[in-house]
């Protein structure tokens, strides 16, 4: 263990192996009839702060004890905690990580998901009697349930980190797995007995799970099934008649809320229902509510004016029961006093899963989405979670059962902020905030076509208007519930926020512990993986992180709003984010995050040279885009004073941060300085430098017999006969090494006289200079600083004369190159200026 004092109690048959006999802190217990009692007494009498159990052959992560102690210190309200875990084989290879939810009562009653490394404060462990030796092989499951009875969710913590490595073939008992699984329903029934809850428990499918049946005294309460509808008579007829035909639970009524149906078939069917069930006391009734489609208002009015039930079942008209016990199963859970809402397992007509609960902050930037959407109906789900009852933060109102009193207490569905979308999610979160559980069961199955009830003919609005409303309601969710959305306790920050969830997160930053902040956090978005992204974003971020000055993270994937909220950066740096979708992300950050917003730019993007091949890729409205993006940010960071003068007034503040070279990439490279043959004169550049190269095309041809021209990157066919040596462009990570291998006596850096180039930096001088190459360059603003280089006007005779003069004395060239190298090393290395980057990126 990396930190912490520990004591290991081993319970085993036989004496300790010789190498372990003298290990400090090891206490050996001979297994026997009373070994469990002896172990409990030893643990209770120790002076340890907490105790935990580890199976034979399993391993703890090196930082496990530190993480537990640190979590207990940070959360004095926790008296027990558990961690994530994975599997490990005999060779040490790890696999199958199990990223668990925070404390989940119904999941715990269904499956022993807490697993390895359940740590308990020693005083509490002693107070509740330690391990119960009746449950050999399942002691921790019993202990977890007894702790849950005592602590509740507030006192039962979870560390979202893999601290335990399980060897699948290991174990603490020789009992068969089947025997241990057979004990689990007995353990859960004992838990209910202690709580005074009437329930029977049977083995689930698969056998390591439990199926709980809650029993309730008294007659069945009346359930008001509310079905909003408009037109779509076939769907409505299937919904109503399937409920009437299949539902075993007898005490229910159906209230159809009609939103102004005008299709003949639908009108006829509704009229038929009204004629057949005209009696006010009938089981099925129609409530007319014409006007604008507002799902929340339709349900609220039905509850307020028509529903007589003690319980409510919100049911979409495109849903239909598949099992006779669907409502009975949901009611058995809904009648528990701690439950506020119950959701069902919903399937598409082809049998694929439509709803298996709702995860917050999952989807492509949405406030919430359905995990498992589109998976086969028999899928087990993540670690079997589609097979068992469990708590969620939210379930869909396509089929939702809730107690009327709690519906009214939290104000029902929000008719104003969530007329159509997210009203069910908002309702469930209000229930959770009021202390109620939201439960999902796989044992109530219904068909659900999903979205059909909002298609054309139901809501007569243009797609653009619907999309705008959907966006408004999503924003309202973020504004109201962002902390809950960012940290859904049912999920785990080590699982991805993209797609439908439960994929392992591959980006580092979203997995960061929100409470452990050793340094200020900066999220930086690189525009590319080429020179601009590398020098301005990637390398500085890497160097700052390694130095410990800043907790930085660099990516090109623009993170979703929940991911940004989870990361909670102190600042976000946006490099050249000028697509309208990227600008919308900046706008969203401004609305939803406290992060300081920095825009980074390295080029005069609004005025490229006429010969630049990149001009065609620049949007015609680039100036408007840049103006919008800079207005959304609080600071502009640029590489030159000229850029600051051009764009600085568009932002609150402008900071000039010159380009630097990363020592880790550039130091240690040494050209060979070969002396044989002609002087070696080199040029390096990519396709974007075509106009610059054109300036010296005649110079190359005029001097080709006097010097060996070495080209790296772009080399037009017309110049190939005059070039002695040509090197193809290489990936960026090979660039410095390849440039050093050119072994130049002189490097040239021509630049067209153009506003774009006037705003460029001196980076090419730095790259050549750090290798000890003397540089002959255009006499232009970015090259007119204090670096000892040779400057000439962009006239062929001046270039030709300077090349001849400089290469005439190769020793003098070497001296000039070393002088330039020392100047670069003294003032232009990145790691020597990290404070400047930290100040530029942070508020």
Coordinates of C-alpha atoms in Angstrom, one line a residue, residues 255-500:
X255 CA -59.1 8.6 -18.4
X256 CA -58.5 9.5 -22.0
X257 CA -57.5 13.1 -22.4
X258 CA -58.3 14.1 -26.0
X259 CA -56.3 17.0 -27.4
X260 CA -58.8 17.9 -30.1
X261 CA -58.9 14.9 -32.4
X262 CA -60.3 15.8 -35.8
X263 CA -59.8 12.6 -37.8
X264 CA -63.1 10.7 -38.4
X265 CA -61.8 7.3 -37.0
X266 CA -60.5 8.9 -33.8
X267 CA -63.7 11.0 -33.3
X268 CA -65.9 8.0 -33.9
X269 CA -63.9 5.9 -31.4
X270 CA -64.0 8.6 -28.7
X271 CA -67.7 9.1 -29.3
X272 CA -68.3 5.4 -29.0
X273 CA -66.5 5.3 -25.6
X274 CA -68.5 8.2 -24.4
X275 CA -71.8 6.6 -25.4
X276 CA -70.9 3.2 -24.1
X277 CA -69.5 4.5 -20.8
X278 CA -71.7 7.6 -20.2
X279 CA -72.0 6.9 -16.5
X280 CA -69.7 9.2 -14.5
X281 CA -68.7 6.2 -12.4
X282 CA -67.6 4.1 -15.3
X283 CA -64.2 2.6 -15.6
X284 CA -63.3 4.5 -18.8
X285 CA -64.0 8.2 -19.5
X286 CA -63.0 10.9 -22.0
X287 CA -61.8 14.3 -21.0
X288 CA -61.8 16.9 -23.8
X289 CA -58.9 19.4 -23.9
X290 CA -58.5 21.0 -27.3
X291 CA -55.9 23.6 -28.1
X292 CA -52.1 23.7 -28.1
X293 CA -50.4 20.3 -27.4
X294 CA -49.1 20.4 -23.8
X295 CA -48.5 17.0 -22.4
X296 CA -47.9 18.3 -18.9
X297 CA -51.1 20.3 -18.9
X298 CA -53.2 17.4 -20.2
X299 CA -52.0 15.1 -17.4
X300 CA -52.4 17.8 -14.7
X301 CA -55.9 18.6 -15.7
X302 CA -56.9 14.9 -15.7
X303 CA -55.5 14.6 -12.2
X304 CA -57.2 17.8 -11.1
X305 CA -60.6 17.3 -12.6
X306 CA -61.2 13.7 -13.5
X307 CA -59.0 11.2 -11.7
X308 CA -60.5 9.6 -8.6
X309 CA -57.6 7.2 -7.9
X310 CA -55.2 7.3 -4.9
X311 CA -52.6 6.3 -7.4
X312 CA -51.9 7.6 -11.0
X313 CA -50.6 5.8 -14.0
X314 CA -49.3 8.0 -16.8
X315 CA -49.6 6.0 -20.0
X316 CA -48.8 7.0 -23.5
X317 CA -51.3 6.1 -26.2
X318 CA -48.6 4.3 -28.2
X319 CA -48.0 1.9 -25.3
X320 CA -49.7 -1.4 -24.5
X321 CA -49.2 -4.0 -21.8
X322 CA -47.4 -7.2 -22.6
X323 CA -47.9 -9.0 -19.3
X324 CA -51.1 -9.5 -17.2
X325 CA -49.2 -8.5 -14.0
X326 CA -47.8 -5.2 -15.3
X327 CA -49.8 -2.9 -13.1
X328 CA -49.8 -5.3 -10.1
X329 CA -46.0 -5.4 -10.2
X330 CA -45.7 -1.6 -10.4
X331 CA -48.3 -1.0 -7.7
X332 CA -46.5 -3.4 -5.3
X333 CA -43.5 -1.1 -5.5
X334 CA -45.5 2.2 -5.7
X335 CA -47.3 1.4 -2.4
X336 CA -44.1 1.3 -0.5
X337 CA -44.0 4.5 1.6
X338 CA -40.4 5.4 0.5
X339 CA -41.3 5.2 -3.3
X340 CA -42.4 8.2 -5.3
X341 CA -42.6 6.7 -8.8
X342 CA -42.2 3.4 -10.6
X343 CA -41.2 2.9 -14.2
X344 CA -41.5 -0.2 -16.4
X345 CA -39.5 -2.0 -19.0
X346 CA -40.7 -0.8 -22.4
X347 CA -40.0 -2.6 -25.7
X348 CA -40.3 -1.5 -29.4
X349 CA -42.7 -3.5 -31.5
X350 CA -39.8 -5.6 -32.9
X351 CA -38.8 -6.6 -29.3
X352 CA -35.8 -4.3 -28.9
X353 CA -35.5 -2.3 -25.7
X354 CA -36.9 1.2 -25.6
X355 CA -36.8 2.1 -21.9
X356 CA -34.7 0.5 -19.2
X357 CA -34.6 3.5 -16.9
X358 CA -33.2 7.0 -17.6
X359 CA -29.7 8.2 -17.1
X360 CA -28.9 11.9 -16.5
X361 CA -26.2 13.6 -18.5
X362 CA -26.0 10.8 -21.0
X363 CA -26.6 11.2 -24.7
X364 CA -25.2 13.6 -27.3
X365 CA -25.3 16.6 -25.1
X366 CA -28.9 16.0 -23.8
X367 CA -29.9 16.4 -20.2
X368 CA -30.9 12.7 -20.1
X369 CA -31.5 9.7 -22.2
X370 CA -32.5 6.0 -22.1
X371 CA -29.7 3.5 -21.7
X372 CA -29.8 0.3 -23.7
X373 CA -32.1 1.9 -26.3
X374 CA -32.3 -0.4 -29.3
X375 CA -30.6 -3.4 -27.7
X376 CA -32.2 -6.9 -27.9
X377 CA -35.1 -7.4 -25.5
X378 CA -33.3 -10.1 -23.6
X379 CA -30.1 -8.2 -23.0
X380 CA -28.8 -8.6 -19.4
X381 CA -27.6 -4.9 -19.3
X382 CA -24.5 -3.6 -17.6
X383 CA -23.5 -6.2 -15.1
X384 CA -27.0 -7.7 -15.2
X385 CA -28.8 -4.5 -14.3
X386 CA -31.6 -5.0 -16.9
X387 CA -32.6 -8.1 -15.0
X388 CA -33.3 -6.7 -11.6
X389 CA -35.3 -4.0 -9.8
X390 CA -33.3 -0.9 -9.0
X391 CA -33.5 2.8 -8.3
X392 CA -33.0 5.4 -11.0
X393 CA -32.9 9.1 -10.9
X394 CA -35.8 9.2 -13.4
X395 CA -38.1 7.0 -15.5
X396 CA -40.2 7.8 -18.5
X397 CA -43.8 8.9 -18.2
X398 CA -44.7 6.7 -21.2
X399 CA -45.6 4.4 -18.3
X400 CA -45.2 5.7 -14.8
X401 CA -47.1 4.9 -11.6
X402 CA -47.0 7.4 -8.8
X403 CA -49.0 8.2 -5.6
X404 CA -51.4 11.0 -6.2
X405 CA -50.5 12.7 -2.9
X406 CA -46.8 13.1 -3.9
X407 CA -47.8 14.2 -7.4
X408 CA -49.8 17.0 -5.9
X409 CA -47.2 17.8 -3.3
X410 CA -44.4 18.5 -5.9
X411 CA -46.8 20.3 -8.2
X412 CA -47.3 17.6 -10.8
X413 CA -45.8 18.1 -14.3
X414 CA -44.4 21.5 -15.1
X415 CA -46.7 23.0 -17.8
X416 CA -44.6 26.1 -18.4
X417 CA -41.0 25.0 -18.6
X418 CA -41.6 21.4 -19.9
X419 CA -44.8 21.4 -21.9
X420 CA -43.7 18.5 -24.1
X421 CA -40.1 17.2 -23.3
X422 CA -38.4 16.4 -20.0
X423 CA -41.5 16.9 -17.9
X424 CA -41.2 13.3 -16.6
X425 CA -37.5 13.7 -15.8
X426 CA -38.2 17.0 -14.0
X427 CA -41.0 15.3 -12.1
X428 CA -38.8 12.4 -11.0
X429 CA -36.1 14.7 -9.9
X430 CA -38.6 16.7 -7.8
X431 CA -39.6 13.5 -6.2
X432 CA -36.0 12.6 -5.4
X433 CA -35.4 16.1 -4.0
X434 CA -38.4 15.5 -1.7
X435 CA -36.8 12.3 -0.4
X436 CA -38.7 9.7 -2.5
X437 CA -37.2 6.8 -4.5
X438 CA -37.8 6.3 -8.2
X439 CA -37.8 2.6 -9.0
X440 CA -37.6 0.7 -12.2
X441 CA -38.7 -2.9 -12.6
X442 CA -38.0 -5.3 -15.5
X443 CA -41.0 -7.4 -14.4
X444 CA -43.6 -5.0 -15.8
X445 CA -43.3 -5.1 -19.6
X446 CA -45.1 -2.9 -22.1
X447 CA -44.8 -2.3 -25.8
X448 CA -44.0 1.3 -26.6
X449 CA -43.4 2.7 -30.1
X450 CA -41.8 5.9 -28.7
X451 CA -42.3 9.3 -30.3
X452 CA -45.4 8.3 -32.3
X453 CA -47.7 10.3 -30.1
X454 CA -45.9 13.5 -31.1
X455 CA -45.7 13.0 -34.9
X456 CA -47.4 15.0 -37.6
X457 CA -51.1 15.3 -37.3
X458 CA -50.8 15.4 -33.5
X459 CA -48.9 18.7 -33.1
X460 CA -49.4 20.9 -36.1
X461 CA -46.2 23.0 -35.8
X462 CA -43.2 23.4 -38.1
X463 CA -40.2 21.3 -37.4
X464 CA -38.1 24.4 -36.7
X465 CA -40.5 25.6 -34.0
X466 CA -40.6 22.1 -32.4
X467 CA -36.8 21.9 -32.5
X468 CA -36.5 25.4 -30.9
X469 CA -38.9 24.4 -28.1
X470 CA -37.0 21.1 -27.6
X471 CA -33.8 23.1 -27.2
X472 CA -35.5 25.6 -24.8
X473 CA -36.8 22.7 -22.6
X474 CA -33.4 21.1 -22.6
X475 CA -31.7 24.3 -21.5
X476 CA -34.3 24.7 -18.8
X477 CA -33.4 21.2 -17.5
X478 CA -29.7 22.1 -17.3
X479 CA -30.5 25.4 -15.6
X480 CA -32.7 23.7 -13.0
X481 CA -30.9 20.4 -12.4
X482 CA -27.3 20.6 -13.6
X483 CA -25.7 19.3 -10.4
X484 CA -27.9 16.2 -10.5
X485 CA -27.5 15.8 -14.2
X486 CA -23.7 16.0 -14.0
X487 CA -23.5 13.5 -11.2
X488 CA -26.2 11.0 -11.6
X489 CA -25.8 8.7 -8.6
X490 CA -27.2 5.8 -10.6
X491 CA -24.3 6.1 -13.0
X492 CA -20.5 6.4 -12.6
X493 CA -18.1 9.1 -13.9
X494 CA -15.9 6.3 -15.3
X495 CA -18.6 5.5 -17.8
X496 CA -19.2 7.5 -21.0
X497 CA -21.6 10.4 -21.2
X498 CA -22.0 9.8 -25.0
X499 CA -24.4 7.5 -26.7
X500 CA -26.8 5.5 -24.6

